[in-house]
C-alpha cells in the first residue's frame, strides 16, 4: 500500500477505509476559476486535468504552472488536489507519463486518478510513495476488482457508476482500500472503460479523452434511447454516509464555475447536516444543469426508460438564468511574528493557527538616520500582494531593537519568502530516468482463437464443420452454455460485468465447467483473473482489458494471464511493439450497457434480432449479455484475414475472431476466407496501419 489509510467505524459497527466520519466531497474544476468556485463551495478535494493524458481532452485543463498554483491554493485552504491521468497510454508515451508524474509529485499533488495498469506499474516503480486512485475507467464493478487494484498499489478505487447501493456496501466492506462513488453529474450509458463507439465509428477514442458522445445522438428516427439524464443522489445522502464510502465525486470538469459552486455548496450542506435534499435544493440543482431532470436508477436498481433524457432549450435557459457571481481567489487570514535584532538574521513567522512557517533574511544594521519603527515595519510586511494571504498590520507581533535599520528591499524579500513558504507544499525529489520494462520474447507460434457469443451459432457451425472449427486452437463459449458444448470447446468467456450480488451464480457455473474439463477462461476484468485461477482455469485476456502498452502486458502476464488479446484501438505497428493476439474478424462490441435497451425499445420477442439505426442508416446490432445487460455491436465487422502478409510483417501471427450475429453458414464462410487469406464479399473495417 503506497500510503497509510485511516479507518472509521460506520453504522452497524463495520470498520471501513475512510479517514473521517463523513465521506470526502470531491469537486471538479476545468480551470482556475472553477477551482476557486469548488473551494468556495466547500469541497474537501478538487480534481483537475493536465494538458495531456486526461479523459476530458476538450476541457480547458491546466498547464504545469497552473497546477502548481492550484496545489498551493488548495493546500492553503486545507483542500486536496488530485490530477486525472486516466487515459490509456501507448508505449511511446510511457516515459513522458512518468516524467509528468514526477513533476506532479514535486509540486505537491495529493494523488493521481489513473486507469492504465502499465502506467500504474511504471509510476509505482519510480515514485513509490505517490498516491494513486484507480479511475472508473478501470472498470472495477465488484470487490474482487477493488482487491486486485489495491494489490497493484492503488489506495482508492472509483467504482462503476452502475452499482446499486447493496453492491457499493459490499465493495466497501470487502475491499482493502478506499471506495469512491459518483454523486452527481453526467452519466455514460456504457460501463466506463468499455466504450469503443466513438473510437471505432468516429475515430475519436473515449479511452484517450476524445469522446465524440455518439450516445447523445438520435437513433431509430428522431429518438435518443442512449442519452441518459444526469445522476443526482441528493436524496440518498444519509445512506451514502452510512455505506462507508470514502469519497463522493461530482462530475463536471467541462462545466461552468456557477455549476461547480452551486452543486458543491448544496452537497456540502447536505453532508454536514447528514440529510437528504429538500425540494428547493433539488430544483436549484436542476436549474444548474440537467437533461430533463435527474436519475438515481442505478443506485436504487430501478432501471428503465425513466433514466433517458436530453438537454432541452428550457434546460439551457434555466442554466443561463442562474448565474451565481464572479469567483476569485479567497484570501486566508494569517498572523505574523517578526524579530528584528541588531546583527542577527531577520525572522518572520506566519500562522493561521494550525501551521507555522518561518523565513529568515538580511540582518539589521545600526541606523545612521530614520531607524525602523513598529508601525513602518507592520505597514510594509502586511502587503501580501498577489498571494492568497491577508495580513492586517494589527495582527503582526514585532520584536524590534532600537536604532536599527533594514532596507525596504530586505523587508520585502523577508515577506515574500515567508508567504511563498506558507503557500507552498511541494516535495523536492531526485529525478530518475524512466527505464522501460524488459520485454518478454514474443511467442511466434501461430495461434487462432475465436469467441462465440451464441452457443447456438457455435453448434450450427460445428454441424457444417469442414474441419474448420477443429482448426481453432481455443473456442470460447458463453459461461452459461450447455456442458455438452463446453466439453467440445473446452473454453469459456466470463460476462464482462459481474456485480458482487451475482458472483455466487458465476462461481457455481465456473465450478461446473471446470468439473467437466473446461481449461481456459477469457477474462474481461482485472478482478476475474484470480477468480478463474482459483478454480484451476488458465486465464486468457480479452480485449476489454484495454492493453495498449508493453508495461500493461507485463503486469497481466505477471498475474498469470497466458495470452492477451490487444486493444482494437491499436494500429498494426503499435500492436507489433507489444505482442499478443489481434482481432482479425468480428463485429467488435462497442458498448456494454446496464439497461436492457432491447426490451425497452423493441420488446423481448425479437431479442437477438434488434439494432439501433443511426442518421446515416448504419445498423448497430444489439445482443443480450449476462442478466439483462446489452451489447451494442459495430455496424461493420473488422476483417484482416486477407492481409496475412501484412500481419506477418508486423509479427502479428496470433489471431482472434469474434462471432456475434452470424449463423453457422456465415461462420464457416468467414473461417474459410480467413484460412485462405481471401476477401469477404461485404463492407468491413480495417485495423489502422500507423
XYZ file of C-alpha atoms in Angstrom:
690
model
C 0.000 0.000 0.000
C 1.569 3.307 -1.075
C 0.192 5.295 1.847
C -1.451 4.738 5.191
C -5.240 4.794 5.086
C -7.190 5.587 8.211
C -10.213 3.575 9.202
C -13.502 4.509 10.862
C -16.471 2.558 12.125
C -19.767 3.143 10.370
C -23.343 2.251 11.221
C -23.554 -1.385 12.311
C -20.055 -1.375 13.776
C -18.336 -2.204 10.471
C -14.787 -0.842 10.106
C -14.102 0.659 6.685
C -11.312 2.522 4.936
C -12.300 6.146 5.439
C -10.313 8.942 7.043
C -13.222 10.864 8.586
C -16.740 10.410 9.873
C -18.083 11.958 6.655
C -17.076 10.994 3.121
C -14.817 13.383 1.268
C -16.681 15.758 -1.067
C -14.719 15.756 -4.339
C -15.489 18.536 -6.832
C -14.358 19.078 -10.444
C -12.503 22.030 -11.930
C -11.739 22.645 -15.592
C -9.829 25.879 -14.972
C -8.652 28.132 -12.145
C -11.968 29.972 -11.869
C -13.773 26.660 -11.404
C -11.168 25.700 -8.812
C -11.883 28.887 -6.859
C -15.604 28.049 -7.101
C -15.052 24.498 -5.821
C -13.054 25.655 -2.803
C -15.559 28.426 -2.059
C -18.354 25.860 -2.303
C -16.818 23.714 0.433
C -15.072 20.879 -1.415
C -12.741 18.685 0.622
C -10.802 17.866 -2.523
C -10.737 19.025 -6.142
C -9.804 17.004 -9.214
C -8.423 18.603 -12.351
C -6.840 17.562 -15.617
C -3.496 18.447 -17.125
C -2.970 19.275 -20.770
C -2.439 15.579 -21.606
C -3.460 12.081 -20.504
C -6.847 13.089 -19.040
C -10.255 11.732 -20.055
C -11.553 15.245 -20.824
C -9.151 16.341 -23.550
C -11.510 19.118 -24.663
C -11.741 20.825 -21.276
C -9.503 23.894 -20.764
C -7.342 21.945 -18.318
C -4.197 23.107 -16.508
C -0.607 23.530 -17.586
C 2.130 22.726 -15.067
C 2.473 26.301 -13.784
C -1.287 26.495 -13.233
C -1.222 23.135 -11.487
C 1.486 24.392 -9.161
C -0.630 27.413 -8.303
C -3.686 25.195 -7.895
C -1.840 22.957 -5.414
C -0.708 25.940 -3.362
C -4.185 27.450 -3.345
C -5.945 24.217 -2.391
C -3.455 23.319 0.327
C -3.637 26.845 1.709
C -7.333 26.238 2.353
C -6.972 22.673 3.609
C -8.240 21.143 0.343
C -6.573 18.255 -1.524
C -5.822 18.338 -5.220
C -5.977 15.267 -7.474
C -4.925 15.188 -11.127
C -6.503 12.913 -13.725
C -4.155 10.737 -15.710
C -6.903 8.361 -16.737
C -6.415 7.645 -20.419
C -4.917 4.563 -21.992
C -1.195 5.020 -22.568
C 0.844 3.866 -25.551
C 4.446 2.661 -25.429
C 5.899 5.810 -26.981
C 4.222 7.919 -24.254
C 5.203 5.985 -21.148
C 8.452 7.846 -20.424
C 6.608 11.153 -20.753
C 3.888 9.934 -18.403
C 6.441 9.031 -15.731
C 8.220 12.375 -16.131
C 4.879 14.153 -15.859
C 4.013 12.190 -12.727
C 7.379 13.264 -11.255
C 6.513 16.903 -11.840
C 3.079 16.484 -10.268
C 4.640 14.796 -7.262
C 7.268 17.512 -6.955
C 4.702 20.328 -6.829
C 2.696 18.512 -4.170
C -0.296 16.969 -5.972
C -2.046 14.694 -3.466
C -2.945 11.836 -5.824
C -3.279 10.806 -9.454
C -6.540 9.363 -10.787
C -5.290 6.704 -13.180
C -6.690 3.958 -15.404
C -3.843 2.276 -17.290
C -2.233 -0.679 -15.488
C 1.038 -0.116 -17.293
C 1.180 3.491 -16.138
C 0.401 2.369 -12.586
C 3.277 -0.116 -12.712
C 5.759 2.387 -14.157
C 4.825 5.166 -11.732
C 4.823 2.810 -8.760
C 8.302 1.598 -9.759
C 9.760 5.099 -9.982
C 7.690 7.109 -7.476
C 6.594 4.532 -4.908
C 5.043 6.965 -2.429
C 2.878 8.898 -4.910
C -0.751 8.115 -4.080
C -2.757 6.556 -6.930
C -6.521 6.243 -7.291
C -7.981 3.751 -9.766
C -10.246 5.637 -12.163
C -13.727 4.406 -13.002
C -12.176 3.874 -16.475
C -10.531 0.778 -14.992
C -13.991 -0.844 -14.944
C -13.994 -2.006 -11.314
C -17.503 -3.201 -10.530
C -17.027 -5.594 -7.623
C -14.903 -6.203 -4.545
C -12.660 -8.662 -6.438
C -11.690 -5.885 -8.839
C -11.048 -3.470 -5.985
C -8.833 -6.016 -4.220
C -6.878 -6.686 -7.423
C -6.354 -2.960 -7.997
C -5.216 -2.486 -4.391
C -2.681 -5.304 -4.806
C -1.079 -3.289 -7.617
C -0.602 -0.287 -5.369
C -3.687 1.943 -5.564
C -5.127 3.314 -2.344
C -8.582 4.160 -3.684
C -10.907 2.732 -6.317
C -13.606 4.699 -8.124
C -16.225 2.001 -8.686
C -18.622 1.798 -11.626
C -21.500 4.255 -11.648
C -23.879 1.370 -12.319
C -23.548 -0.256 -8.879
C -26.692 -0.417 -6.748
C -26.380 0.584 -3.102
C -26.165 -3.024 -1.890
C -23.152 -3.693 -4.125
C -21.498 -0.444 -3.077
C -21.801 -1.588 0.535
C -20.366 -4.980 -0.382
C -17.387 -3.368 -2.102
C -16.755 -1.069 0.869
C -16.983 -3.925 3.373
C -14.715 -6.323 1.466
C -12.158 -4.075 -0.227
C -8.685 -3.414 1.222
C -8.754 0.210 0.056
C -10.955 3.286 -0.065
C -14.045 3.271 -2.275
C -15.180 6.342 -4.195
C -18.557 6.689 -5.914
C -20.055 9.249 -8.257
C -22.565 11.542 -6.610
C -23.796 13.933 -9.272
C -23.350 14.770 -12.954
C -23.342 13.276 -16.434
C -23.671 9.532 -16.935
C -22.137 7.379 -19.660
C -24.611 4.825 -20.956
C -21.772 2.324 -21.382
C -19.794 0.919 -18.477
C -16.780 3.237 -18.222
C -13.610 1.970 -19.839
C -15.627 -0.373 -22.064
C -16.866 2.068 -24.721
C -15.407 1.852 -28.212
C -18.282 3.564 -30.034
C -16.592 6.922 -30.586
C -13.295 5.256 -31.461
C -14.465 2.543 -33.857
C -17.085 4.662 -35.620
C -15.814 8.221 -35.392
C -12.063 7.838 -34.960
C -12.056 9.698 -31.624
C -11.190 7.471 -28.696
C -13.143 7.900 -25.489
C -10.416 5.880 -23.780
C -7.954 8.529 -24.928
C -10.045 11.500 -23.777
C -11.583 12.414 -27.146
C -15.133 11.035 -26.911
C -17.489 12.425 -29.572
C -20.519 11.344 -27.489
C -22.365 9.173 -30.040
C -24.698 8.188 -27.189
C -26.186 11.721 -27.313
C -27.194 11.330 -30.987
C -30.581 10.182 -32.350
C -31.220 6.578 -33.408
C -34.198 4.794 -34.978
C -35.651 8.055 -36.192
C -35.681 11.111 -34.000
C -35.219 9.162 -30.766
C -32.479 9.373 -28.159
C -32.531 5.952 -26.479
C -28.874 6.081 -25.317
C -28.892 9.599 -23.843
C -29.152 9.376 -20.061
C -30.297 12.009 -17.618
C -27.643 13.269 -15.253
C -27.047 11.474 -11.995
C -28.210 13.029 -8.720
C -28.009 11.210 -5.406
C -29.154 14.219 -3.360
C -31.970 12.143 -1.870
C -29.606 9.438 -0.629
C -27.005 11.312 1.433
C -27.686 9.534 4.770
C -27.479 6.127 3.063
C -24.231 7.044 1.327
C -22.705 8.258 4.586
C -23.716 5.018 6.283
C -22.386 2.921 3.366
C -18.809 3.731 4.365
C -17.676 5.155 1.026
C -14.562 7.304 1.385
C -15.340 9.874 -1.284
C -18.353 11.258 -3.143
C -17.496 12.638 -6.565
C -19.205 15.358 -8.573
C -18.762 15.081 -12.349
C -18.203 18.244 -14.364
C -14.705 19.230 -15.483
C -16.267 20.811 -18.583
C -18.933 22.680 -16.626
C -19.046 26.355 -15.628
C -17.865 27.903 -12.343
C -21.513 28.619 -11.484
C -22.325 24.918 -11.828
C -19.322 23.864 -9.752
C -20.108 26.277 -6.926
C -23.855 25.602 -6.860
C -23.609 21.818 -6.859
C -20.663 21.681 -4.455
C -22.205 24.064 -1.930
C -25.518 22.192 -1.839
C -23.847 18.820 -1.275
C -21.545 20.400 1.327
C -24.611 21.450 3.274
C -26.322 18.077 2.869
C -23.263 16.173 4.075
C -22.640 18.464 7.054
C -26.282 18.198 8.088
C -26.463 14.484 7.217
C -29.751 14.815 5.406
C -31.422 14.456 2.020
C -32.123 17.423 -0.223
C -35.274 19.498 0.143
C -37.458 20.249 -2.876
C -35.959 23.735 -3.290
C -32.413 22.341 -3.222
C -33.256 19.737 -5.861
C -34.745 22.491 -8.002
C -31.549 24.543 -7.645
C -29.519 21.526 -8.757
C -31.826 21.039 -11.733
C -31.501 24.655 -12.825
C -27.710 24.476 -12.560
C -27.674 21.736 -15.227
C -29.917 18.852 -16.168
C -31.124 16.786 -19.083
C -34.843 16.813 -18.422
C -34.286 16.088 -14.738
C -32.136 13.576 -12.881
C -31.905 9.852 -12.272
C -30.879 7.678 -9.344
C -31.851 4.483 -11.171
C -28.503 2.736 -10.885
C -28.278 3.245 -7.120
C -31.869 2.138 -6.495
C -31.877 -0.626 -9.110
C -34.898 0.934 -10.828
C -33.670 0.773 -14.408
C -35.750 1.765 -17.399
C -36.888 4.444 -19.788
C -37.279 6.967 -16.989
C -33.472 7.267 -16.959
C -33.435 8.644 -20.513
C -33.209 12.375 -21.106
C -31.884 15.067 -23.421
C -30.970 18.664 -22.769
C -33.850 20.844 -23.908
C -33.879 24.549 -24.728
C -35.776 25.091 -21.464
C -32.971 23.345 -19.560
C -30.404 25.587 -21.241
C -32.395 28.717 -20.458
C -32.697 27.713 -16.796
C -28.920 27.326 -16.605
C -28.264 30.655 -18.325
C -30.539 32.472 -15.876
C -28.833 31.024 -12.798
C -25.572 32.952 -12.638
C -24.095 32.930 -9.114
C -21.360 35.525 -9.447
C -17.656 36.106 -10.002
C -15.209 33.693 -8.410
C -11.832 34.981 -7.335
C -9.099 33.622 -5.077
C -10.164 33.547 -1.450
C -7.516 35.029 0.828
C -6.581 33.229 4.012
C -6.183 35.445 7.061
C -2.872 34.880 8.849
C -0.971 36.402 11.728
C 2.751 37.082 11.989
C 5.544 37.449 14.491
C 8.655 39.332 13.445
C 12.011 39.584 15.171
C 14.471 42.298 14.124
C 17.659 42.430 16.232
C 20.943 44.137 15.566
C 23.393 41.849 13.768
C 21.041 38.821 13.772
C 19.165 37.444 10.732
C 15.701 38.947 10.455
C 12.952 36.433 11.145
C 9.273 36.321 10.165
C 6.817 33.575 11.138
C 3.341 33.269 9.592
C 0.493 31.223 11.114
C -3.174 30.543 10.559
C -3.445 28.871 13.962
C -2.858 25.401 12.508
C 0.577 25.715 10.954
C 3.601 27.909 11.495
C 6.027 28.703 8.675
C 9.060 30.939 9.002
C 11.703 32.659 6.929
C 14.956 34.433 7.666
C 16.570 37.319 5.905
C 19.226 40.006 5.987
C 20.477 41.099 9.445
C 19.598 44.686 10.511
C 22.439 47.172 10.962
C 22.798 50.208 13.217
C 20.723 53.101 11.946
C 22.547 56.204 10.727
C 19.222 58.009 10.401
C 15.486 57.146 10.206
C 15.537 53.942 12.315
C 12.821 51.295 11.840
C 9.526 51.716 13.677
C 6.961 49.061 14.510
C 4.336 50.946 12.504
C 6.545 51.183 9.428
C 7.585 47.529 9.600
C 3.960 46.393 10.022
C 2.807 48.511 7.094
C 5.420 47.039 4.749
C 5.114 43.403 5.864
C 1.316 43.382 5.626
C 1.371 43.957 1.861
C 0.623 40.408 0.656
C 0.242 41.454 -2.985
C -0.631 38.595 -5.404
C -0.553 35.910 -2.749
C -3.692 34.254 -1.397
C -2.928 35.505 2.108
C -4.229 38.507 4.013
C -2.306 40.040 6.913
C -3.512 43.039 8.872
C -0.872 45.309 10.470
C -2.556 44.843 13.848
C -2.005 41.068 13.560
C 1.807 41.420 13.377
C 3.680 40.995 16.648
C 7.033 42.768 16.342
C 10.180 42.455 18.431
C 12.383 45.394 17.377
C 15.736 46.663 18.691
C 16.112 50.405 18.953
C 18.042 52.426 16.385
C 18.397 49.716 13.765
C 17.649 49.782 10.065
C 16.951 47.356 7.230
C 16.468 48.340 3.569
C 12.877 48.155 2.247
C 14.056 45.584 -0.313
C 15.223 43.293 2.511
C 11.871 43.565 4.325
C 10.065 42.825 1.067
C 12.256 39.763 0.482
C 11.576 38.541 4.025
C 7.830 38.878 3.476
C 7.880 37.239 0.045
C 9.854 34.236 1.268
C 7.580 33.742 4.277
C 4.452 33.965 2.102
C 5.861 31.636 -0.563
C 6.872 29.043 2.010
C 3.483 29.241 3.682
C 1.645 28.764 0.395
C 3.942 26.050 -0.911
C 3.615 22.368 -0.117
C 5.887 20.931 -2.819
C 8.229 17.981 -2.454
C 11.765 18.007 -3.773
C 12.775 14.651 -5.181
C 15.748 13.286 -7.052
C 14.757 12.864 -10.653
C 15.447 9.485 -12.161
C 15.291 8.417 -15.770
C 12.411 6.225 -16.890
C 13.623 2.722 -17.614
C 11.365 0.694 -19.933
C 10.329 -2.776 -18.864
C 12.338 -5.693 -20.141
C 10.022 -7.039 -22.793
C 9.434 -10.743 -22.887
C 10.235 -12.653 -26.037
C 7.130 -12.865 -28.179
C 5.615 -16.252 -28.876
C 5.990 -16.824 -32.610
C 3.701 -19.840 -32.674
C 0.718 -19.139 -34.981
C -2.498 -19.308 -32.991
C -6.169 -18.908 -33.848
C -8.779 -18.296 -31.180
C -12.470 -17.498 -31.538
C -15.212 -16.215 -29.294
C -18.809 -17.262 -29.921
C -21.350 -15.014 -28.231
C -24.065 -17.519 -29.083
C -23.880 -21.201 -28.221
C -26.485 -21.831 -30.928
C -24.226 -20.354 -33.641
C -21.325 -22.480 -32.454
C -23.392 -25.674 -32.671
C -24.620 -24.735 -36.161
C -21.053 -24.111 -37.309
C -19.924 -27.380 -35.769
C -22.544 -29.250 -37.792
C -21.141 -27.730 -41.021
C -17.543 -28.113 -39.852
C -15.425 -28.974 -42.924
C -12.563 -29.281 -40.433
C -12.512 -25.523 -39.916
C -13.825 -25.450 -36.348
C -11.254 -28.030 -35.317
C -8.587 -25.684 -36.674
C -9.390 -23.166 -33.934
C -6.911 -23.580 -31.079
C -9.294 -22.180 -28.443
C -13.031 -21.582 -28.966
C -14.638 -19.598 -26.154
C -18.328 -20.099 -25.440
C -20.543 -18.201 -23.002
C -20.001 -19.415 -19.440
C -23.624 -20.485 -19.144
C -23.579 -22.717 -22.256
C -24.541 -26.374 -22.041
C -21.999 -28.819 -20.686
C -22.072 -30.746 -23.961
C -20.944 -27.676 -25.912
C -18.356 -26.687 -23.327
C -16.847 -30.168 -23.396
C -16.171 -29.711 -27.097
C -14.777 -26.168 -26.903
C -13.011 -26.581 -23.512
C -13.044 -22.784 -23.034
C -15.459 -20.192 -21.657
C -15.644 -16.445 -21.601
C -16.841 -14.680 -18.479
C -19.502 -11.971 -18.560
C -17.776 -8.588 -18.904
C -19.646 -7.225 -15.877
C -20.293 -9.203 -12.684
C -21.557 -7.481 -9.546
C -20.841 -8.912 -6.088
C -24.519 -9.884 -5.865
C -24.053 -12.045 -8.997
C -20.793 -13.722 -8.021
C -22.306 -16.838 -6.444
C -24.070 -17.708 -9.689
C -20.884 -17.185 -11.687
C -18.796 -19.219 -9.238
C -21.218 -22.126 -9.470
C -21.026 -22.057 -13.272
C -17.213 -21.924 -13.174
C -17.046 -24.866 -10.812
C -19.368 -26.870 -13.028
C -17.430 -26.027 -16.209
C -14.092 -26.946 -14.657
C -15.513 -30.210 -13.380
C -16.388 -31.118 -16.973
C -12.929 -30.479 -18.367
C -13.047 -26.829 -19.423
C -9.486 -25.477 -19.232
C -9.439 -21.855 -20.406
C -11.335 -18.765 -19.296
C -11.421 -15.486 -21.217
C -11.315 -12.723 -18.586
C -12.591 -9.193 -19.224
C -11.682 -7.532 -15.964
C -8.767 -7.415 -13.544
C -10.986 -8.834 -10.804
C -11.692 -12.006 -12.792
C -8.111 -13.230 -13.024
C -7.667 -14.636 -9.505
C -11.259 -15.868 -9.574
C -10.732 -18.182 -12.550
C -7.292 -19.253 -11.341
C -8.825 -20.322 -8.033
C -10.921 -22.860 -9.967
C -7.955 -24.140 -11.981
C -8.568 -22.301 -15.258
C -5.827 -20.769 -17.377
C -6.810 -17.117 -17.848
C -6.698 -15.538 -21.293
C -7.003 -11.762 -21.509
C -9.910 -10.348 -23.506
C -9.632 -7.102 -25.482
C -11.678 -5.446 -22.700
C -8.539 -5.371 -20.540
C -7.502 -2.441 -22.752
C -3.875 -3.449 -23.236
C -2.217 -0.639 -25.216
C 1.389 -0.817 -23.962
C 4.111 -3.275 -23.023
C 4.008 -2.333 -19.328
C 0.343 -3.392 -19.116
C 1.081 -6.624 -20.946
C 3.827 -7.420 -18.463
C 1.529 -6.715 -15.495
C -1.137 -9.066 -16.812
C 1.385 -11.774 -17.635
C 2.761 -11.411 -14.132
C -0.750 -12.041 -12.841
C -0.847 -15.318 -14.760
C -2.659 -14.336 -17.964
C -1.315 -16.646 -20.652
C -2.347 -14.783 -23.801
C -3.574 -11.232 -24.302
C -5.982 -10.037 -26.961
C -4.811 -6.495 -27.592
C -6.991 -3.399 -27.640
C -8.739 -2.992 -31.017
C -7.833 0.713 -30.844
C -4.190 -0.089 -31.627
C -2.707 0.271 -35.077
C -0.614 -2.529 -36.536
C 2.798 -1.022 -35.601
C 1.662 -0.321 -32.032
C 0.288 -3.843 -31.674
C 3.545 -5.260 -33.073
C 5.586 -3.493 -30.392
C 3.571 -5.113 -27.594
C 2.964 -8.609 -28.888
C -0.223 -10.556 -28.387
C -3.332 -11.573 -30.240
C -5.086 -9.242 -32.676
C -8.810 -9.253 -33.507
C -8.863 -10.137 -37.188
C -12.607 -10.676 -37.573
C -15.777 -9.651 -35.837
C -18.388 -7.043 -35.073
C -16.497 -5.619 -32.121
C -18.768 -4.825 -29.162
C -18.872 -1.028 -28.867
C -20.766 -0.799 -25.595
C -21.995 -2.863 -22.700
C -24.987 -1.254 -21.029
C -26.539 -1.939 -17.659
C -30.023 -1.277 -19.004
C -31.785 -3.606 -21.408
C -32.451 -1.349 -24.376
C -33.704 -4.323 -26.377
C -36.739 -4.838 -24.141
C -37.290 -1.091 -23.712
C -37.231 -0.235 -27.420
C -38.074 -3.402 -29.317
C -39.562 -5.973 -26.959
C -38.203 -9.294 -25.731
C -39.726 -11.264 -28.612
C -37.028 -10.047 -31.023
C -34.112 -10.381 -28.620
C -31.026 -11.053 -30.706
C -32.553 -9.548 -33.855
C -32.760 -5.876 -32.929
C -30.497 -2.998 -33.907
C -30.035 0.717 -33.500
C -30.067 2.685 -36.754
C -28.169 5.963 -36.879
C -28.798 9.057 -39.004
C -26.773 7.600 -41.906
C -28.747 4.359 -41.940
C -25.965 2.289 -40.350
C -27.321 -0.518 -38.189
C -25.725 -1.478 -34.876
C -26.937 -4.926 -33.762
C -27.795 -5.453 -30.096
C -27.398 -8.645 -28.103
C -28.335 -9.606 -24.584
C -25.490 -10.260 -22.142
C -25.443 -11.853 -18.665
C -28.598 -10.980 -16.769
C -30.238 -8.305 -18.918
C -27.254 -6.180 -19.868
C -26.894 -5.367 -23.562
C -24.048 -5.412 -26.054
C -24.168 -2.873 -28.882
C -22.068 -4.133 -31.788
C -20.303 -2.294 -34.577
C -22.222 -1.858 -37.798
C -19.243 -3.231 -39.734
C -17.173 -6.294 -38.921
C -13.429 -5.850 -38.609
C -11.600 -8.132 -41.024
C -7.879 -8.660 -41.621
C -7.855 -12.285 -42.784
C -6.989 -11.286 -46.354
C -3.974 -9.291 -45.168
C -1.969 -12.098 -43.680
C 1.302 -10.965 -45.257
C 0.891 -7.527 -43.704
C 0.083 -9.082 -40.319
C 3.122 -11.346 -40.577
C 5.348 -8.382 -41.428
C 4.243 -6.859 -38.107
C 4.902 -10.170 -36.314
C 1.178 -10.498 -35.509
C 0.536 -14.172 -36.102
C -1.899 -14.777 -33.250
C -5.426 -14.005 -34.414
C -8.771 -13.754 -32.623
C -12.205 -13.921 -34.239
C -15.468 -12.784 -32.635
C -18.734 -14.285 -33.845
C -21.838 -12.406 -32.749
C -24.838 -12.270 -35.099
C -23.543 -14.813 -37.624
C -25.282 -18.126 -38.198
C -23.475 -21.402 -38.838
C -23.126 -20.934 -42.618
C -21.710 -17.420 -42.207
C -19.221 -18.621 -39.617
C -17.928 -21.319 -41.941
C -17.577 -18.807 -44.797
C -15.579 -16.460 -42.580
C -13.334 -19.257 -41.332
C -12.740 -20.487 -44.891
C -11.858 -16.975 -46.090
C -9.634 -16.378 -43.100
C -7.795 -19.657 -43.638
C -7.180 -18.985 -47.343
C -6.442 -15.243 -46.937
C -9.428 -14.432 -49.108
C -11.506 -11.255 -49.137
C -15.011 -11.175 -47.690
C -17.811 -10.070 -50.025
C -19.032 -7.287 -47.698
C -18.014 -3.928 -46.289
C -15.506 -4.313 -43.481
C -13.477 -2.190 -41.084
C -9.675 -2.427 -41.232
C -7.060 -2.134 -38.493
C -5.020 1.046 -38.954
C -1.552 0.901 -40.482
C 0.069 3.726 -38.482
